[in-house]
PDB file of C-alpha atoms in Angstrom:
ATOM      1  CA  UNK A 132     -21.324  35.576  21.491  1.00  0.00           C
ATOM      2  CA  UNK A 133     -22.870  32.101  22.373  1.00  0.00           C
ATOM      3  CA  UNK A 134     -25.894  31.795  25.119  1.00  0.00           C
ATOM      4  CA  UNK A 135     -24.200  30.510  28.454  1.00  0.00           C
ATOM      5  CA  UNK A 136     -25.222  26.797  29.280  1.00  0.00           C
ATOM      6  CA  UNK A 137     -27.064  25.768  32.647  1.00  0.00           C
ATOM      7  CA  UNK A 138     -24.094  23.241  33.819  1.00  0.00           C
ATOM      8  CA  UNK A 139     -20.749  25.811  33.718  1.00  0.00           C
ATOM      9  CA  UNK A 140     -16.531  24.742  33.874  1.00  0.00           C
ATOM     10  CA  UNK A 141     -14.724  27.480  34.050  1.00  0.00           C
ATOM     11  CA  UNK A 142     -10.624  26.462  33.968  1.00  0.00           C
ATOM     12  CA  UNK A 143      -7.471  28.283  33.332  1.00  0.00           C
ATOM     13  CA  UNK A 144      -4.169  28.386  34.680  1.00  0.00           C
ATOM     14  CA  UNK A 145      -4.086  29.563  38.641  1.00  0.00           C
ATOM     15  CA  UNK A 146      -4.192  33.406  38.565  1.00  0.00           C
ATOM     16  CA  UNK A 147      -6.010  34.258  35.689  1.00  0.00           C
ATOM     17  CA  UNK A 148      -9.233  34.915  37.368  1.00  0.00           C
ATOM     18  CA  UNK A 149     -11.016  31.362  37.509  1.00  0.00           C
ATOM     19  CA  UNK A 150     -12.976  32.677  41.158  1.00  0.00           C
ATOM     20  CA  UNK A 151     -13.939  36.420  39.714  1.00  0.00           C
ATOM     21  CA  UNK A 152     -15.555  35.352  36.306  1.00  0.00           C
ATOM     22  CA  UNK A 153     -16.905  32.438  37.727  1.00  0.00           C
ATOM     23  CA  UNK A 154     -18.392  34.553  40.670  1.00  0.00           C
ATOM     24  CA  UNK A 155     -19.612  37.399  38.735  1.00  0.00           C
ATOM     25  CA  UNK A 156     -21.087  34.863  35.811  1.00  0.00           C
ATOM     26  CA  UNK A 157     -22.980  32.858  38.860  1.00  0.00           C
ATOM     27  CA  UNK A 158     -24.719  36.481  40.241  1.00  0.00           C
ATOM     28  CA  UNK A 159     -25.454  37.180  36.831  1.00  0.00           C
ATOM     29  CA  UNK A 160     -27.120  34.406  35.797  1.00  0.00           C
ATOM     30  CA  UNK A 161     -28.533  33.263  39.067  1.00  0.00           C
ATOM     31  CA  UNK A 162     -26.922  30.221  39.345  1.00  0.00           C
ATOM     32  CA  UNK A 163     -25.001  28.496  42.316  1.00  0.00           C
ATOM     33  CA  UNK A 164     -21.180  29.445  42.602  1.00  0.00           C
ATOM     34  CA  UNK A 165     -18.988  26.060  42.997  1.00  0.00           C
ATOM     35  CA  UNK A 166     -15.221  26.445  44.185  1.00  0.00           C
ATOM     36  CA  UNK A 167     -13.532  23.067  43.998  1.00  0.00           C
ATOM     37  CA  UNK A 168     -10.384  24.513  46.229  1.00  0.00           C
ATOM     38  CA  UNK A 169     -13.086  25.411  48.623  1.00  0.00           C
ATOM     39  CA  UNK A 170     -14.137  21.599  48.600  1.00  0.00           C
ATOM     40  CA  UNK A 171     -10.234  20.117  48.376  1.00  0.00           C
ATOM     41  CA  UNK A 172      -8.767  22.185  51.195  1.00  0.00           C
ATOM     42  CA  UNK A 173      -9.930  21.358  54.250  1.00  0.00           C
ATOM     43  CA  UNK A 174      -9.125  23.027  57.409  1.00  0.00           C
ATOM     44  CA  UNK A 175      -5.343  23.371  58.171  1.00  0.00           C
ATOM     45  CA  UNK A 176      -4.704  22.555  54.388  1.00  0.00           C
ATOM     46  CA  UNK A 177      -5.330  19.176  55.007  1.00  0.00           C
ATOM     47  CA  UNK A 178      -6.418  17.544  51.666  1.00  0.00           C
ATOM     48  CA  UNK A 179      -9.470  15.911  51.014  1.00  0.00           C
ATOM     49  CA  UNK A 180      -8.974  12.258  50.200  1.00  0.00           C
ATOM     50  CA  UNK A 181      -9.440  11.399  46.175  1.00  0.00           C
ATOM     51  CA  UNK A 182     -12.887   9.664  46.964  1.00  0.00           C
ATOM     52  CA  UNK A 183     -14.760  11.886  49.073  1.00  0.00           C
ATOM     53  CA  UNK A 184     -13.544  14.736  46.882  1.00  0.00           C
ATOM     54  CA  UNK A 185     -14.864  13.100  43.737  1.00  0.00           C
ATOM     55  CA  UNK A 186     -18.746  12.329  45.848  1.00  0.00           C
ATOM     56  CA  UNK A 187     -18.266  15.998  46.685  1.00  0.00           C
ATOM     57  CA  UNK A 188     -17.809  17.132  43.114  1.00  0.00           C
ATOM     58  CA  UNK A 189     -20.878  14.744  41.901  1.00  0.00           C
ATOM     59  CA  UNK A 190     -22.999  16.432  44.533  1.00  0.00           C
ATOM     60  CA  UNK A 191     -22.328  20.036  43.553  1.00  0.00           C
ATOM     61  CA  UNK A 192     -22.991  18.863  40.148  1.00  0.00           C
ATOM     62  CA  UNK A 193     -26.366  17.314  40.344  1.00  0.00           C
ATOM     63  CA  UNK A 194     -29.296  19.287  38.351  1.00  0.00           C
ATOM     64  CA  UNK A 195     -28.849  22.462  36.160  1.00  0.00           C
ATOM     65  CA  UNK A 196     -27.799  26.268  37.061  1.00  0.00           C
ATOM     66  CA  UNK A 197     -23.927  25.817  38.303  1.00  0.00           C
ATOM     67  CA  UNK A 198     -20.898  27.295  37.641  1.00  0.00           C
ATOM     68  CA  UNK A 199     -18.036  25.271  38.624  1.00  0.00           C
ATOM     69  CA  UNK A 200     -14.399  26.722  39.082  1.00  0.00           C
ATOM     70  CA  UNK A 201     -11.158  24.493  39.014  1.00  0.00           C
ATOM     71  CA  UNK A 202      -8.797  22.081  37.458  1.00  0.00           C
ATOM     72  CA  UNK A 203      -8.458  19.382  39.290  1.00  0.00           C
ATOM     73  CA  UNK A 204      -7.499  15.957  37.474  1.00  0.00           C
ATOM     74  CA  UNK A 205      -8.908  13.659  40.174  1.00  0.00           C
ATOM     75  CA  UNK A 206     -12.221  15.424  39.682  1.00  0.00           C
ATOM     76  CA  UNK A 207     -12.425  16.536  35.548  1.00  0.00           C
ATOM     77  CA  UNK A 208     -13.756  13.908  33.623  1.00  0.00           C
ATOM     78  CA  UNK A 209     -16.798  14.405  36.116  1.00  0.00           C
ATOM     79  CA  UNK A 210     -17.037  17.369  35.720  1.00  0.00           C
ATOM     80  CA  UNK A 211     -16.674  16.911  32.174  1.00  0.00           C
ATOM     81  CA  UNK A 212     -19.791  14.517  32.159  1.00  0.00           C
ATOM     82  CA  UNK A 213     -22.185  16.755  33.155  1.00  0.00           C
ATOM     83  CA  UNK A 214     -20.527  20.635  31.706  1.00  0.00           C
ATOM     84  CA  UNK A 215     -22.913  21.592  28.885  1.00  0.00           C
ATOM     85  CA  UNK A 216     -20.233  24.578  28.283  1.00  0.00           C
ATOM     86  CA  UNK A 217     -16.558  25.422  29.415  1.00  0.00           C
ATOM     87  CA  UNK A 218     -14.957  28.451  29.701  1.00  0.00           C
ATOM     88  CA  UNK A 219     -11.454  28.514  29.133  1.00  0.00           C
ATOM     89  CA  UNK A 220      -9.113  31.584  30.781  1.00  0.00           C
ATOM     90  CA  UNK A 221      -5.671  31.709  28.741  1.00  0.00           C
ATOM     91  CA  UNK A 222      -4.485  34.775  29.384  1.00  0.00           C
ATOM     92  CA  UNK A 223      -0.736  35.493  29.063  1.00  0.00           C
ATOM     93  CA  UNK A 224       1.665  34.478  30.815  1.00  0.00           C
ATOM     94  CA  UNK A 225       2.714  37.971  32.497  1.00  0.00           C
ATOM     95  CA  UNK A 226      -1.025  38.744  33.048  1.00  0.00           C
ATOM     96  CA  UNK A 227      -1.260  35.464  35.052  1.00  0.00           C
ATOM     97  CA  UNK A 228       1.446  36.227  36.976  1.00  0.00           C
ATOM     98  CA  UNK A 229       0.787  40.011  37.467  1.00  0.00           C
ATOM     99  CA  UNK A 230      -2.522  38.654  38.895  1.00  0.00           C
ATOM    100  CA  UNK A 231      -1.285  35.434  41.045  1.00  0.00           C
ATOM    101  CA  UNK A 232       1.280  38.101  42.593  1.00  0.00           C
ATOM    102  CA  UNK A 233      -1.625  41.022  43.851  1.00  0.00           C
ATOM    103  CA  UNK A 234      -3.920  38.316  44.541  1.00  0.00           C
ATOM    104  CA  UNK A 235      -1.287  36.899  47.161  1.00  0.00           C
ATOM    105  CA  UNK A 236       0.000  40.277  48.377  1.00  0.00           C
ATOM    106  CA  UNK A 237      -3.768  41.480  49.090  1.00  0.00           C
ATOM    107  CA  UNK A 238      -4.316  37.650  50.743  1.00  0.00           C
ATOM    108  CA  UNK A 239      -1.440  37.598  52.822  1.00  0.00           C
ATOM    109  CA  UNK A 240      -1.421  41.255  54.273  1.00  0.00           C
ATOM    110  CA  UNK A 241      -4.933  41.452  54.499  1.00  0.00           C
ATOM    111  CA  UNK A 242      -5.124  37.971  56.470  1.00  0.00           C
ATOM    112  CA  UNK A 243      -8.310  36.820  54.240  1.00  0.00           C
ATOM    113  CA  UNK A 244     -10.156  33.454  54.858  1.00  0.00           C
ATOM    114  CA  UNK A 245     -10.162  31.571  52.179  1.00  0.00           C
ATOM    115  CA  UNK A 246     -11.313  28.037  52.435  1.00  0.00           C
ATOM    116  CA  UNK A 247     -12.433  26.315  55.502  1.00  0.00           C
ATOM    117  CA  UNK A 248     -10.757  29.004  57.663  1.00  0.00           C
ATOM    118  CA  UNK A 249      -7.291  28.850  55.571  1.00  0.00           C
ATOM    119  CA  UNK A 250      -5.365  31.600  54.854  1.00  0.00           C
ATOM    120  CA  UNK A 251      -2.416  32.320  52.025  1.00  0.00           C
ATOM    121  CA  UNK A 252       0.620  31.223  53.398  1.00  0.00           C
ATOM    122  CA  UNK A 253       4.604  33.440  53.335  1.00  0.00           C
ATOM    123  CA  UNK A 254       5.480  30.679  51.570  1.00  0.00           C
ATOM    124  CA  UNK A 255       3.407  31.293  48.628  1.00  0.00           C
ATOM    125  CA  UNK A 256       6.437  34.137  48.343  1.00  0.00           C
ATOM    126  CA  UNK A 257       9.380  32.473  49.401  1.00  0.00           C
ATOM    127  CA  UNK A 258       9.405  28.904  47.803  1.00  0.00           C
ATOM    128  CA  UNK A 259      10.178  28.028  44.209  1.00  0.00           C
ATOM    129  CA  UNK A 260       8.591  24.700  44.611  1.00  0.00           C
ATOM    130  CA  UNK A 261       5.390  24.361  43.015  1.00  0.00           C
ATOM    131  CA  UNK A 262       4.032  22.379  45.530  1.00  0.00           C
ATOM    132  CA  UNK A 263       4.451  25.318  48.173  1.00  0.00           C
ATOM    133  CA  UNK A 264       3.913  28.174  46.012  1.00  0.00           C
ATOM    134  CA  UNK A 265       0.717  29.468  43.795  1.00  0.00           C
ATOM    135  CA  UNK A 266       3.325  31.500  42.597  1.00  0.00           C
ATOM    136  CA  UNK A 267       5.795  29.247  41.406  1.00  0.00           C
ATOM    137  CA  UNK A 268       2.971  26.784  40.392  1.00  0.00           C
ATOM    138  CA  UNK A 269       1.095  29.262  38.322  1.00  0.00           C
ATOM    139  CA  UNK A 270       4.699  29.908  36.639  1.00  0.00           C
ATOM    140  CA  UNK A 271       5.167  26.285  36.022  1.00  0.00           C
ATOM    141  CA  UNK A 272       2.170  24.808  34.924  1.00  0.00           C
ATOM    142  CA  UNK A 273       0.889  27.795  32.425  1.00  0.00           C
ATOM    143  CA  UNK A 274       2.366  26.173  29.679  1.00  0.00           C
ATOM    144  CA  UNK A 275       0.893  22.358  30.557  1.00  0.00           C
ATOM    145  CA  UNK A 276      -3.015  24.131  30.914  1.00  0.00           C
ATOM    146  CA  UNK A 277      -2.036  25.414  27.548  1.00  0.00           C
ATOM    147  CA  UNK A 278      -1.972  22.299  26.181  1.00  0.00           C
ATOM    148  CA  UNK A 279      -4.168  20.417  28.028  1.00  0.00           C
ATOM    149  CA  UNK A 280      -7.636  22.876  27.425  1.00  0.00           C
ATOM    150  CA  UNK A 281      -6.579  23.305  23.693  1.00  0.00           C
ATOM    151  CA  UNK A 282      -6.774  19.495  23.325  1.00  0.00           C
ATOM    152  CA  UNK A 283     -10.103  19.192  25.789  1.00  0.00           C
ATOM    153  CA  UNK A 284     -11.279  21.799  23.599  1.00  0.00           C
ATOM    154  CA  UNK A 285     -10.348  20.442  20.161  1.00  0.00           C
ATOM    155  CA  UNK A 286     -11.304  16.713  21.117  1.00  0.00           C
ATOM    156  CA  UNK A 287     -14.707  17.839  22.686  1.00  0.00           C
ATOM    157  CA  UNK A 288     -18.350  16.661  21.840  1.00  0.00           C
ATOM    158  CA  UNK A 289     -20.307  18.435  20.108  1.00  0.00           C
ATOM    159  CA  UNK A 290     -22.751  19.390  22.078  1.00  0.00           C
ATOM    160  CA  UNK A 291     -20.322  20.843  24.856  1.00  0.00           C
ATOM    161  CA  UNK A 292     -19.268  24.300  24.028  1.00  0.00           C
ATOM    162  CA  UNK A 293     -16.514  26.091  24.570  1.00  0.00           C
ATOM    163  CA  UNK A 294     -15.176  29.591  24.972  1.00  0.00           C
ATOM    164  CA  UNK A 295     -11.637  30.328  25.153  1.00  0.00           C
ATOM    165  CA  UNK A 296     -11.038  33.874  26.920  1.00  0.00           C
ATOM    166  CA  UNK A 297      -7.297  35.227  26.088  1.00  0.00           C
ATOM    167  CA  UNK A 298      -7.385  38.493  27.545  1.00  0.00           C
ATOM    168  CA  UNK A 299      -9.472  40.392  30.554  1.00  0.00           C
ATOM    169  CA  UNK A 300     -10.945  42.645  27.691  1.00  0.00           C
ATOM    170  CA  UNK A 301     -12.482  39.566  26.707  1.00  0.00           C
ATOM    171  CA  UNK A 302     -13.951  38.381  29.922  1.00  0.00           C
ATOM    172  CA  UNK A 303     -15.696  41.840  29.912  1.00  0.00           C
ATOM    173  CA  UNK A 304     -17.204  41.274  26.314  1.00  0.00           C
ATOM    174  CA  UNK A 305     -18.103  38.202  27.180  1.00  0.00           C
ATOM    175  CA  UNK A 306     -20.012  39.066  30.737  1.00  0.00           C
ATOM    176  CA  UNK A 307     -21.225  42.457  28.963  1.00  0.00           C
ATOM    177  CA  UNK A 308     -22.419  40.171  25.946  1.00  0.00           C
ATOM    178  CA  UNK A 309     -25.525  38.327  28.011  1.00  0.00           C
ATOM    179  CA  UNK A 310     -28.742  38.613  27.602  1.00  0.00           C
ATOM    180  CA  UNK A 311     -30.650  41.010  30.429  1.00  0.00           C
ATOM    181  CA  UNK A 312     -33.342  37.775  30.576  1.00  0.00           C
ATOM    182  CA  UNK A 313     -31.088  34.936  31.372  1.00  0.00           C
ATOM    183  CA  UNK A 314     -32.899  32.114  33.254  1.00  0.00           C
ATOM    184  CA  UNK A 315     -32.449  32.572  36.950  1.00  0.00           C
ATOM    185  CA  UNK A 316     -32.473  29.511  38.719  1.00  0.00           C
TER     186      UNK A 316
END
């Protein structure tokens, strides 16, 4: 298995475990833990204007020892800049899903803060509009992340690497796979 880099993207379709890896890969190697929904949605859901998210994202990206969760469009070929390695969740379909559906059940009945005091909304089990619904978003776009992270992966420079997890036995290879000395910084 390849040496992590210092400057970390992890991306994958919403549900497939973006926040857990990235969290657990972050206290393993000792590096800072970046959510860009934690940056995006501000209190009350309000939305962080293009600009100020993008000087946000540049911020949290400065120097070495990050890992950076997310797959926002406004904010990617920044991120892209300065990721030395991406980490690419495709897991199935029906394991997204699976996932996206606990994740919201747990969130909703358990009233959990998530960003900037927000919490997961009914409507996140209600609506079929992507726009209102991780669910029905995480349905929708799977395919579209597909596509888009095979051809960021396949038109990539050579000295970003990439790792393309399709399964959660593979996450656990992977995180079970690096070295006891990583740099902690």
């Amino acid at each position: 298995m390849m040496r992590p880099g210092r400057r970390i993207s992890v991306v994958g379709c919403s549900g497939a475990g973006k926040t857990t890896l990235s969290r657990r890969l972050a206290r393993r190697l000792g590096y800072r833990h970046v959510e860009l929904d934690a940056l995006y949605h501000q209190p009350d859901w309000q939305i962080l204007p293009t600009e100020q998210f993008q000087a946000q994202v540049a911020d949290a990206t400065r120097g070495d020892g990050w890992v950076m969760e997310g797959n926002y469009s406004s904010a990617r070929p920044l991120v892209l800049e300065r990721t030395d390695m991406v980490i690419w969740l495709d897991l199935p379909r029906p394991t997204v899903m699976r996932q996206v559906l606990w994740r919201t059940l747990r969130r909703l009945f358990g009233r959990q803060v998530l960003w900037n005091g927000n919490r997961e909304r009914w409507t996140n089990l209600f609506s079929f509009k992507p726009e209102q619904s991780i669910l029905a978003w995480a349905w929708t776009r799977h395919a579209s992340y597909r596509q888009r992270y095979g051809e960021e992966m396949r038109n990539a420079p050579a000295d970003r690497h990439y790792l393309r997890l399709d399964s959660r036995q593979a996450v656990e290879t992977f995180l079970a796979s690096l070295p006891d000395d990583s740099p902690a910084r």
